[in-house]
Short mmCIF file of C-alpha atoms in Angstrom, two decimals:
data_model
loop_
_atom_site.label_atom_id
_atom_site.label_comp_id
_atom_site.label_asym_id
_atom_site.label_seq_id
_atom_site.Cartn_x
_atom_site.Cartn_y
_atom_site.Cartn_z
CA MET A 1 182.97 -70.61 22.83
CA ASP A 2 185.55 -67.89 22.57
CA SER A 3 187.63 -67.88 19.47
CA HIS A 4 190.92 -68.28 21.34
CA ILE A 5 189.62 -71.46 23.05
CA LYS A 6 188.71 -72.96 19.68
CA LYS A 7 192.08 -72.00 18.35
CA ASN A 8 193.90 -73.69 21.24
CA ILE A 9 191.93 -76.93 20.79
CA LEU A 10 192.78 -77.06 17.09
CA GLU A 11 196.45 -76.39 17.73
CA ASN A 12 196.65 -79.11 20.39
CA LEU A 13 194.89 -81.56 18.15
CA GLN A 14 197.24 -80.92 15.29
CA GLU A 15 200.34 -81.19 17.47
CA HIS A 16 199.40 -84.37 19.31
CA VAL A 17 197.49 -86.26 16.62
CA VAL A 18 198.58 -85.11 13.17
CA LYS A 19 202.28 -84.36 13.69
CA ARG A 20 203.32 -86.73 16.46
CA LYS A 21 200.77 -89.52 15.84
CA ALA A 22 201.31 -90.71 19.39
CA MET A 23 197.97 -90.09 20.98
CA PHE A 24 195.68 -92.93 22.16
CA ILE A 25 192.73 -93.74 19.98
CA PRO A 26 190.20 -92.93 22.65
CA LEU A 27 191.69 -89.47 23.06
CA LEU A 28 191.50 -88.90 19.30
CA PHE A 29 187.87 -89.95 19.24
CA VAL A 30 187.05 -87.67 22.11
CA SER A 31 188.79 -84.69 20.49
CA THR A 32 187.18 -85.31 17.12
CA PHE A 33 183.82 -85.55 18.71
CA GLY A 34 184.41 -82.29 20.52
CA LEU A 35 185.33 -80.47 17.32
CA VAL A 36 182.38 -81.82 15.38
CA GLY A 37 180.13 -80.88 18.14
CA PHE A 38 181.58 -77.38 18.29
CA ALA A 39 181.29 -76.86 14.53
CA ALA A 40 177.74 -77.85 14.59
CA ILE A 41 177.03 -75.28 17.16
CA ASP A 42 177.98 -72.06 14.92
CA LYS A 43 176.53 -72.10 11.45
CA GLU A 44 175.21 -68.53 11.53
CA ALA A 45 176.88 -65.94 9.21
CA PRO A 46 177.56 -62.38 10.28
CA THR A 47 175.01 -59.65 9.51
CA ILE A 48 175.48 -56.32 7.71
CA ASP A 49 172.82 -53.96 8.96
CA ALA A 50 173.76 -50.87 6.92
CA ASN A 51 171.79 -50.29 3.74
CA LYS A 52 173.17 -46.80 3.08
CA ILE A 53 175.92 -44.95 4.86
CA GLU A 54 177.12 -41.34 4.62
CA VAL A 55 180.83 -40.48 4.70
CA LEU A 56 182.67 -37.19 4.62
CA TYR A 57 184.52 -36.07 1.52
CA GLY A 58 187.97 -37.64 1.36
CA THR A 59 187.18 -40.51 3.75
CA GLU A 60 188.60 -43.98 3.07
CA LEU A 61 186.19 -46.89 3.76
CA ASP A 62 186.69 -49.40 6.55
CA LYS A 63 184.58 -52.21 8.12
CA THR A 64 183.56 -50.15 11.14
CA MET A 65 181.23 -48.09 8.94
CA PHE A 66 178.84 -50.90 7.89
CA ASP A 67 177.24 -52.09 11.21
CA ILE A 68 178.62 -55.65 10.94
CA GLU A 69 177.77 -58.10 13.75
CA ASP A 70 178.15 -61.83 14.42
CA ASN A 71 176.43 -64.12 16.86
CA ARG A 72 179.75 -65.23 18.34
CA ASP A 73 182.71 -63.30 16.83
CA SER A 74 183.66 -59.74 17.53
CA LEU A 75 184.17 -57.28 14.67
CA ASP A 76 187.93 -57.59 15.13
CA ASP A 77 187.70 -61.35 14.35
CA ILE A 78 185.37 -60.97 11.38
CA GLU A 79 187.11 -60.84 8.04
CA VAL A 80 185.55 -58.06 5.95
CA THR A 81 186.17 -57.50 2.26
CA ILE A 82 185.10 -54.15 0.75
CA ASP A 83 184.97 -53.86 -3.03
CA ASP A 84 185.58 -50.10 -3.43
CA SER A 85 186.60 -50.19 -7.10
CA SER A 86 183.74 -47.84 -8.01
CA TYR A 87 184.19 -45.62 -4.99
CA ASP A 88 185.88 -42.19 -5.19
CA ALA A 89 186.47 -40.55 -1.83
CA ASN A 90 187.26 -37.23 -3.53
CA GLN A 91 184.10 -36.99 -5.57
CA LEU A 92 180.73 -36.18 -4.07
CA GLY A 93 178.04 -38.68 -4.94
CA THR A 94 176.50 -42.07 -4.10
CA TYR A 95 178.34 -45.29 -4.86
CA SER A 96 177.35 -48.99 -4.68
CA VAL A 97 179.88 -50.88 -2.58
CA GLU A 98 179.85 -54.68 -2.16
CA VAL A 99 180.75 -55.74 1.40
CA THR A 100 181.51 -59.37 2.40
CA ALA A 101 181.83 -60.46 6.06
CA ALA A 102 183.13 -63.93 7.15
CA ASP A 103 183.35 -65.23 10.74
CA MET A 104 185.88 -67.68 12.21
CA PHE A 105 183.90 -70.67 10.94
CA SER A 106 183.80 -69.26 7.43
CA ASN A 107 180.18 -68.31 7.69
CA GLU A 108 179.93 -65.57 5.05
CA TYR A 109 177.49 -62.81 4.13
CA THR A 110 177.64 -60.34 1.21
CA LYS A 111 175.63 -57.15 0.79
CA THR A 112 175.62 -54.17 -1.50
CA VAL A 113 175.61 -50.96 0.52
CA LYS A 114 174.99 -47.47 -0.83
CA VAL A 115 177.81 -45.13 0.18
CA GLU A 116 177.18 -41.41 -0.17
CA VAL A 117 180.17 -39.05 -0.12
CA VAL A 118 179.05 -35.74 1.41
CA ASP A 119 180.62 -32.34 2.19
CA LYS A 120 179.87 -30.92 5.60
CA THR A 121 183.01 -28.83 6.04
CA ALA A 122 182.56 -25.04 5.82
CA PRO A 123 185.00 -22.84 3.84
CA VAL A 124 187.87 -21.15 5.66
CA LEU A 125 188.31 -17.34 5.56
CA SER A 126 191.84 -15.87 5.51
CA SER A 127 192.88 -12.20 5.59
CA THR A 128 195.96 -10.18 4.65
CA GLY A 129 195.86 -8.44 7.99
CA ASP A 130 196.86 -9.27 11.53
CA GLY A 131 193.95 -11.44 12.61
CA TYR A 132 190.71 -9.58 12.10
CA VAL A 133 192.27 -6.12 11.63
CA ILE A 134 193.20 -5.22 8.05
CA ASN A 135 195.17 -2.09 7.11
CA VAL A 136 194.15 -0.54 3.78
CA ALA A 137 195.72 2.41 1.95
CA VAL A 138 193.40 5.35 1.46
CA ASN A 139 191.94 5.39 -2.06
CA GLY A 140 193.13 1.81 -2.42
CA SER A 141 191.17 -1.08 -3.90
CA GLU A 142 187.60 -1.45 -2.70
CA ASP A 143 187.42 -5.10 -3.78
CA ILE A 144 187.03 -7.09 -0.57
CA THR A 145 188.73 -10.12 -2.12
CA ASP A 146 191.98 -8.16 -2.35
CA TYR A 147 192.13 -8.41 1.44
CA ILE A 148 190.10 -11.56 2.31
CA THR A 149 190.11 -14.95 0.57
CA ALA A 150 188.07 -18.08 1.11
CA SER A 151 189.05 -21.71 0.41
CA ASP A 152 186.97 -24.87 0.63
CA ASN A 153 188.06 -28.49 1.03
CA VAL A 154 185.92 -29.51 -1.95
CA ASP A 155 185.36 -26.40 -4.08
CA GLY A 156 188.83 -24.89 -3.68
CA ASP A 157 188.98 -21.10 -3.97
CA VAL A 158 185.51 -19.73 -3.24
CA SER A 159 186.55 -16.11 -2.77
CA THR A 160 184.15 -15.03 -5.49
CA PHE A 161 181.28 -16.23 -3.29
CA ILE A 162 182.21 -13.90 -0.41
CA GLU A 163 179.37 -11.66 0.70
CA THR A 164 179.49 -8.59 2.97
CA ASN A 165 176.92 -6.63 4.89
CA LYS A 166 178.18 -3.39 3.31
CA GLU A 167 180.65 -2.08 0.74
CA LEU A 168 184.24 -1.18 1.63
CA ASP A 169 184.84 2.57 1.20
CA THR A 170 188.55 3.47 0.95
CA SER A 171 187.99 7.13 0.11
CA LYS A 172 187.93 8.19 3.76
CA ILE A 173 190.47 7.71 6.51
CA GLY A 174 189.09 5.81 9.50
CA THR A 175 187.90 2.38 10.70
CA GLN A 176 185.11 0.35 9.09
CA THR A 177 183.61 -2.85 10.51
CA ILE A 178 182.35 -5.30 7.90
CA ALA A 179 180.72 -8.71 8.37
CA VAL A 180 181.96 -11.26 5.85
CA SER A 181 180.36 -14.62 4.98
CA VAL A 182 180.89 -17.32 2.38
CA SER A 183 179.19 -20.61 1.43
CA ASP A 184 180.35 -23.57 -0.61
CA ASN A 185 178.33 -25.50 -3.19
CA SER A 186 177.09 -27.87 -0.50
CA GLY A 187 175.62 -25.04 1.52
CA ASN A 188 178.25 -25.09 4.24
CA SER A 189 178.90 -21.51 5.35
CA THR A 190 181.16 -19.53 7.62
CA SER A 191 181.23 -15.90 8.70
CA GLU A 192 183.59 -13.50 10.44
CA THR A 193 183.71 -9.82 11.31
CA TYR A 194 186.73 -7.73 10.24
CA GLU A 195 187.92 -4.21 10.97
CA PHE A 196 189.33 -2.28 8.01
CA ASN A 197 191.72 0.45 9.10
CA ILE A 198 191.90 3.03 6.25
CA THR A 199 195.19 4.97 6.55
CA ASP A 200 197.36 7.33 4.51
CA ASP A 201 201.01 6.32 4.59
CA GLU A 202 201.94 7.86 1.24
CA ALA A 203 203.88 11.13 1.13
CA PRO A 204 202.99 13.88 -1.36
CA ILE A 205 204.71 13.73 -4.76
CA ILE A 206 206.84 16.74 -5.74
CA THR A 207 207.48 17.01 -9.48
CA LEU A 208 210.07 19.42 -10.92
CA SER A 209 209.89 20.52 -14.55
CA LYS A 210 213.70 20.23 -14.46
CA GLU A 211 216.25 19.77 -11.70
CA THR A 212 217.91 23.01 -12.86
CA VAL A 213 215.86 25.77 -14.48
CA THR A 214 217.13 28.94 -16.13
CA VAL A 215 215.34 32.26 -15.58
CA ASP A 216 215.82 35.66 -17.11
CA TYR A 217 217.83 38.34 -15.37
CA GLY A 218 215.57 40.77 -13.51
CA SER A 219 212.42 38.73 -14.10
CA SER A 220 209.85 37.91 -11.46
CA PHE A 221 210.24 34.39 -10.05
CA ASP A 222 207.53 32.04 -8.80
CA TYR A 223 208.57 28.51 -7.86
CA THR A 224 205.09 27.18 -8.74
CA ASP A 225 205.94 27.79 -12.40
CA TYR A 226 208.42 24.92 -12.11
CA VAL A 227 207.08 22.77 -9.24
CA THR A 228 203.87 20.77 -8.87
CA VAL A 229 202.77 18.99 -5.68
CA LYS A 230 200.12 16.24 -5.60
CA ASP A 231 198.91 13.99 -2.82
CA ASN A 232 196.99 10.73 -2.99
CA TYR A 233 194.43 11.99 -0.45
CA ASP A 234 194.68 15.68 0.41
CA LYS A 235 193.71 18.35 -2.09
CA ASP A 236 195.56 21.01 -0.14
CA VAL A 237 199.08 20.14 0.97
CA ASP A 238 201.25 22.27 3.24
CA VAL A 239 204.23 23.39 1.14
CA SER A 240 207.20 25.26 2.58
CA VAL A 241 210.14 26.71 0.65
CA ASP A 242 213.59 27.14 2.15
CA GLY A 243 215.60 29.78 0.29
CA SER A 244 214.88 32.65 -2.09
CA ILE A 245 215.81 33.60 -5.64
CA ASN A 246 217.43 36.93 -6.54
CA THR A 247 217.01 37.32 -10.29
CA LYS A 248 219.47 40.20 -10.36
CA SER A 249 222.29 37.93 -9.26
CA GLU A 250 223.74 35.91 -12.13
CA GLU A 251 224.50 32.67 -10.34
CA THR A 252 222.95 29.28 -9.60
CA GLN A 253 220.73 29.44 -6.52
CA THR A 254 218.93 26.64 -4.64
CA LEU A 255 215.43 26.17 -3.20
CA THR A 256 214.39 23.27 -0.94
CA ILE A 257 210.69 22.46 -1.25
CA THR A 258 208.99 20.46 1.53
CA ALA A 259 205.44 19.09 1.22
CA THR A 260 203.47 17.67 4.20
CA ASP A 261 199.98 16.16 4.06
CA SER A 262 197.35 15.94 6.80
CA SER A 263 198.73 12.57 7.94
CA ASP A 264 202.20 14.10 8.45
CA ASN A 265 203.70 12.27 5.49
CA THR A 266 206.55 14.46 4.21
CA SER A 267 208.61 14.67 1.03
CA THR A 268 211.31 17.09 -0.10
CA ALA A 269 212.88 18.16 -3.39
CA THR A 270 215.66 20.55 -4.42
CA LEU A 271 215.25 23.01 -7.29
CA LYS A 272 218.30 24.74 -8.73
CA VAL A 273 217.71 28.10 -10.40
CA LYS A 274 220.25 29.57 -12.79
CA VAL A 275 219.90 33.29 -13.52
CA GLU A 276 221.01 34.44 -16.97
CA ASP A 277 220.47 37.49 -19.14
CA GLN A 278 218.13 36.12 -21.80
CA THR A 279 216.36 39.26 -23.00
CA ALA A 280 217.66 41.21 -25.96
CA PRO A 281 217.93 45.00 -25.80
CA THR A 282 215.08 47.21 -27.07
CA ILE A 283 215.69 49.68 -29.90
CA THR A 284 213.40 52.70 -30.26
CA LEU A 285 213.31 54.77 -33.45
CA THR A 286 211.70 58.17 -33.85
CA LYS A 287 210.06 56.99 -37.08
CA SER A 288 209.47 53.72 -38.84
CA LYS A 289 209.65 55.24 -42.32
CA VAL A 290 210.78 58.53 -43.88
CA THR A 291 210.55 60.10 -47.32
CA ILE A 292 213.18 62.42 -48.79
CA THR A 293 213.93 63.83 -52.23
CA VAL A 294 216.87 63.07 -54.45
CA GLY A 295 219.85 65.15 -53.43
CA SER A 296 218.67 65.70 -49.87
CA SER A 297 220.99 64.98 -46.98
CA PHE A 298 220.26 61.86 -44.92
CA LYS A 299 221.75 60.87 -41.59
CA ALA A 300 220.46 57.55 -40.27
CA SER A 301 221.66 58.14 -36.71
CA LYS A 302 219.24 60.99 -36.14
CA TYR A 303 216.30 58.57 -36.27
CA LEU A 304 217.69 56.45 -33.44
CA SER A 305 215.95 57.40 -30.23
CA SER A 306 217.41 54.88 -27.75
CA ALA A 307 218.55 51.35 -27.10
CA THR A 308 218.11 49.92 -23.62
CA ASP A 309 218.74 46.55 -21.95
CA THR A 310 217.27 45.07 -18.77
CA LYS A 311 220.76 44.33 -17.45
CA ASP A 312 223.22 46.55 -19.29
CA GLY A 313 221.06 49.69 -19.27
CA ASP A 314 221.58 52.33 -21.98
CA LEU A 315 223.15 50.84 -25.12
CA THR A 316 222.30 53.66 -27.50
CA ASP A 317 225.96 54.29 -28.27
CA GLU A 318 226.41 50.59 -29.03
CA VAL A 319 223.89 50.48 -31.85
CA GLU A 320 225.32 49.56 -35.26
CA ILE A 321 223.62 51.14 -38.27
CA ASP A 322 223.69 49.42 -41.64
CA SER A 323 222.46 51.84 -44.30
CA ASN A 324 222.36 51.47 -48.07
CA VAL A 325 220.50 54.73 -48.70
CA LYS A 326 221.66 56.56 -51.85
CA THR A 327 220.24 60.04 -51.87
CA SER A 328 221.38 60.51 -55.47
CA LYS A 329 219.02 57.82 -56.75
CA ALA A 330 215.29 57.52 -56.32
CA GLY A 331 214.12 54.30 -54.74
CA THR A 332 213.18 52.52 -51.52
CA TYR A 333 215.94 51.66 -49.06
CA THR A 334 216.21 49.99 -45.70
CA VAL A 335 218.32 51.06 -42.73
CA THR A 336 218.95 48.38 -40.15
CA TYR A 337 219.72 49.30 -36.54
CA SER A 338 221.18 46.45 -34.46
CA VAL A 339 222.64 46.09 -30.99
CA ARG A 340 223.87 43.28 -28.80
CA ASP A 341 224.21 43.17 -25.00
CA GLU A 342 227.09 41.69 -23.05
CA ALA A 343 225.33 38.32 -22.80
CA GLY A 344 225.17 38.13 -26.60
CA ASN A 345 221.43 38.79 -26.90
CA SER A 346 220.86 40.83 -30.04
CA THR A 347 218.02 42.71 -31.64
CA SER A 348 217.44 44.84 -34.71
CA LYS A 349 214.96 47.32 -36.10
CA THR A 350 214.53 48.74 -39.58
CA LEU A 351 213.75 52.16 -41.00
CA LYS A 352 212.18 52.37 -44.44
CA VAL A 353 213.59 55.25 -46.46
CA THR A 354 211.94 56.41 -49.70
CA VAL A 355 213.96 58.68 -51.97
CA LYS A 356 211.73 60.54 -54.46
CA LYS A 357 212.65 62.46 -57.57
CA LYS A 358 212.54 66.26 -57.48
CA THR A 359 209.61 67.96 -59.23
CA THR A 360 210.76 71.52 -60.26
CA SER A 361 210.06 74.01 -63.15
CA SER A 362 212.72 74.67 -65.84
CA SER A 363 213.37 78.27 -64.69
CA SER A 364 213.67 77.20 -61.20
CA SER A 365 215.96 74.45 -62.34
CA SER A 366 218.18 76.90 -64.26
CA SER A 367 218.35 79.24 -61.33
CA SER A 368 219.07 76.37 -59.06
CA SER A 369 221.80 75.14 -61.39
CA SER A 370 223.49 78.55 -61.47
CA SER A 371 223.24 78.84 -57.74
CA SER A 372 224.54 75.36 -57.34
CA SER A 373 227.52 76.04 -59.57
CA SER A 374 228.42 79.14 -57.62
CA SER A 375 227.97 77.37 -54.36
CA SER A 376 230.06 74.47 -55.55
CA SER A 377 232.93 76.72 -56.51
CA SER A 378 232.81 78.48 -53.16
CA SER A 379 232.48 75.20 -51.33
CA SER A 380 235.41 73.67 -53.19
CA SER A 381 237.64 76.55 -52.21
CA SER A 382 236.46 76.42 -48.63
CA SER A 383 236.80 72.64 -48.53
CA SER A 384 240.36 72.75 -49.75
CA SER A 385 241.33 75.20 -47.05
CA SER A 386 239.36 73.34 -44.39
CA SER A 387 240.74 69.97 -45.46
CA SER A 388 244.29 71.10 -45.15
CA SER A 389 243.62 72.59 -41.73
CA SER A 390 241.60 69.67 -40.36
CA SER A 391 244.08 67.11 -41.67
CA SER A 392 246.85 68.60 -39.60
CA VAL A 393 244.67 68.68 -36.47
CA ARG A 394 243.32 65.20 -37.07
CA TYR A 395 246.81 63.80 -37.52
CA SER A 396 248.16 65.36 -34.37
CA SER A 397 245.12 64.52 -32.19
CA VAL A 398 243.50 61.35 -33.53
CA VAL A 399 246.69 59.59 -34.63
CA SER A 400 248.48 60.47 -31.39
CA ALA A 401 245.48 59.18 -29.42
CA ALA A 402 245.48 55.92 -31.39
CA LYS A 403 249.21 55.38 -30.90
CA SER A 404 248.85 56.00 -27.18
CA ARG A 405 246.42 53.00 -26.94
CA LEU A 406 248.78 50.47 -28.54
CA GLY A 407 248.90 47.34 -26.34
CA CYS A 408 245.54 47.93 -24.65
CA SER A 409 243.29 44.86 -24.29
CA TYR A 410 240.31 44.09 -26.48
CA LYS A 411 236.88 43.85 -24.86
CA TRP A 412 233.63 43.76 -26.71
CA GLY A 413 231.52 46.87 -26.05
CA ALA A 414 234.38 48.73 -24.34
CA SER A 415 235.30 52.29 -25.35
CA GLY A 416 238.34 53.04 -23.19
CA PRO A 417 240.33 54.29 -21.71
CA ASN A 418 242.23 50.97 -21.25
CA THR A 419 240.06 48.38 -23.03
CA PHE A 420 238.38 48.73 -26.41
CA ASP A 421 236.51 47.07 -29.17
CA CYS A 422 237.12 48.32 -32.75
CA SER A 423 234.45 51.04 -32.86
CA GLY A 424 235.11 51.91 -29.22
CA LEU A 425 238.75 52.70 -30.08
CA ALA A 426 237.68 55.00 -32.96
CA LYS A 427 235.08 56.67 -30.75
CA TRP A 428 237.62 57.31 -27.98
CA CYS A 429 240.28 58.66 -30.37
CA TYR A 430 237.82 61.04 -32.07
CA ALA A 431 236.61 62.21 -28.66
CA GLN A 432 240.16 63.47 -28.08
CA PHE A 433 239.72 65.41 -31.33
CA GLY A 434 236.41 66.80 -30.03
CA ILE A 435 234.06 64.80 -32.28
CA SER A 436 231.40 62.35 -31.03
CA ILE A 437 230.83 59.40 -33.35
CA PRO A 438 228.61 56.27 -33.01
CA HIS A 439 229.89 53.19 -31.18
CA SER A 440 229.31 50.76 -34.05
CA SER A 441 230.98 50.11 -37.39
CA SER A 442 227.77 50.49 -39.40
CA GLY A 443 226.82 53.61 -37.46
CA ILE A 444 230.20 55.20 -38.18
CA LYS A 445 229.85 54.55 -41.92
CA ALA A 446 226.32 55.96 -41.96
CA ALA A 447 227.20 59.06 -39.95
CA GLY A 448 230.39 60.06 -41.81
CA THR A 449 231.40 60.66 -45.41
CA VAL A 450 232.50 57.58 -47.28
CA ILE A 451 235.75 58.01 -49.26
CA SER A 452 237.94 55.67 -51.26
CA LEU A 453 241.16 54.24 -49.81
CA SER A 454 243.12 56.42 -52.29
CA GLN A 455 241.66 59.53 -50.64
CA LEU A 456 242.75 58.57 -47.11
CA GLN A 457 244.50 61.06 -44.87
CA ALA A 458 246.08 60.36 -41.51
CA GLY A 459 243.35 60.39 -38.87
CA ASP A 460 240.61 59.11 -41.17
CA ILE A 461 238.68 55.99 -40.20
CA VAL A 462 239.05 52.90 -42.39
CA TRP A 463 236.03 50.57 -42.71
CA LYS A 464 235.07 47.06 -43.72
CA SER A 465 231.96 45.13 -42.83
CA GLY A 466 231.85 44.71 -39.04
CA HIS A 467 235.24 46.35 -38.36
CA VAL A 468 236.94 49.79 -38.27
CA GLY A 469 240.37 51.22 -37.53
CA ILE A 470 242.36 54.53 -37.49
CA TYR A 471 244.51 55.27 -40.55
CA VAL A 472 247.88 56.69 -39.38
CA GLY A 473 249.66 57.04 -42.76
CA ASN A 474 252.15 55.04 -44.78
CA GLY A 475 249.57 52.30 -45.43
CA LEU A 476 249.22 51.48 -41.71
CA VAL A 477 246.14 51.25 -39.53
CA ILE A 478 245.82 51.04 -35.73
CA HIS A 479 242.87 48.85 -34.66
CA ALA A 480 241.46 46.64 -31.88
CA PRO A 481 241.41 43.28 -33.70
CA GLY A 482 239.34 41.00 -31.45
CA SER A 483 239.00 38.89 -28.31
CA GLY A 484 242.27 37.78 -26.76
CA LYS A 485 244.29 40.39 -28.69
CA VAL A 486 245.51 43.92 -28.06
CA VAL A 487 245.42 47.23 -29.97
CA CYS A 488 248.05 46.97 -32.73
CA TYR A 489 249.09 47.92 -36.29
CA THR A 490 247.70 46.28 -39.43
CA SER A 491 247.74 46.96 -43.18
CA VAL A 492 245.17 49.21 -44.82
CA SER A 493 244.84 46.68 -47.65
CA SER A 494 242.23 44.57 -45.82
CA PHE A 495 239.78 47.50 -45.58
CA THR A 496 237.27 48.47 -48.28
CA CYS A 497 236.82 52.23 -47.83
CA GLY A 498 237.45 55.22 -45.59
CA VAL A 499 235.10 57.37 -43.52
CA ARG A 500 235.78 61.03 -42.84
CA PHE A 501 234.25 63.29 -40.25
#
């Protein structure tokens, strides 16, 4: 009898007999007899045929899995209780599960079924590329797991188990086909084939030692001394330079460097080059050391051969000579020759001077003394006459020349006719007198005769360390004082001695 028929009979019986109590006794007896008869018919419990079942990882249990059947009732009408307290759907293994099935007439059967949780799902491969094509930078990582990963429903990340049919080689541009496979701990495996496209998208790197470099005037210039170019792939990179550098032009010049690799990746950089005079002049002496005897004459300027500069040319007349040689006293002395170019680069060179004592016999000495006395007397007379004559000429020529330059501008290294430095003014004035003197304060002192300030005559040169002027009488001096000033008068009191030519 179908379950819905039994249900209808029971409902009718309850309604007409139990609740309303209005049915005839015969009808009640008939109905009761029918029910008893029906109950006697189904006393058979359902069956559970499954002894062991296998379910996939993560599966929740339900009654359809246990092969439950009943002689009359369908599975939908059978009440099934599953005791899954020891069951873990997310843990592989075998569990004992108690299953109870009861039909509509409360016939009941219980059975313990072995439930094995298994993994039959293969891992999933995923790539960083577009489908099965993966772009890789040349010389990039050769670890396949940087581009392909594998995940499993049970084991999680199984990328470390990835296997390939060959190694990835990123050292060469081109396409490589690689078969990739991976298995999980349950032996489920999957495989795919990928194309690795090795490309160079990186431009060369241009490195400048500085954005602006300074080079010496007149020097040879090679941009590779200041620029390096490297590429991630190519050993030889095509480098082009726009512009040129003229090292004889004192200005800031610009080069544009362009580097292109074999994949047509291009980079550019700008190098600024500032040209300055950085090299000091060169001084050449005829000797490095000389030896003279006490009483001999010594003129330091005659040992100066030349002074030249890469930019300013001949600076021989600009050399300053600092000499402490005393020919009246035996000893070793040093003469220093120094010069500076217009850029302020300076250099110096020294001359070693040895003054030795005379070695003469007594007779020779007596004769020499007599001769010297006679010569001195004659010289004194001549000097007095000459001094008087030259003083007049020097005053009229040198002093007049100095006065004519009053108001002219100062410029270092200049010697007229309209701009001067201190020694340049003295040199120009004495040239009007017909005498050539050095163009340096130390050179003037070394070349002339040093006198005291009390012995000064108009037209003499007055001297102090690093500076000279023209004495014009009455305690006044005409000089070129320094940068930003003009030729003017000053007092003789600031000078230390005089120099006479």
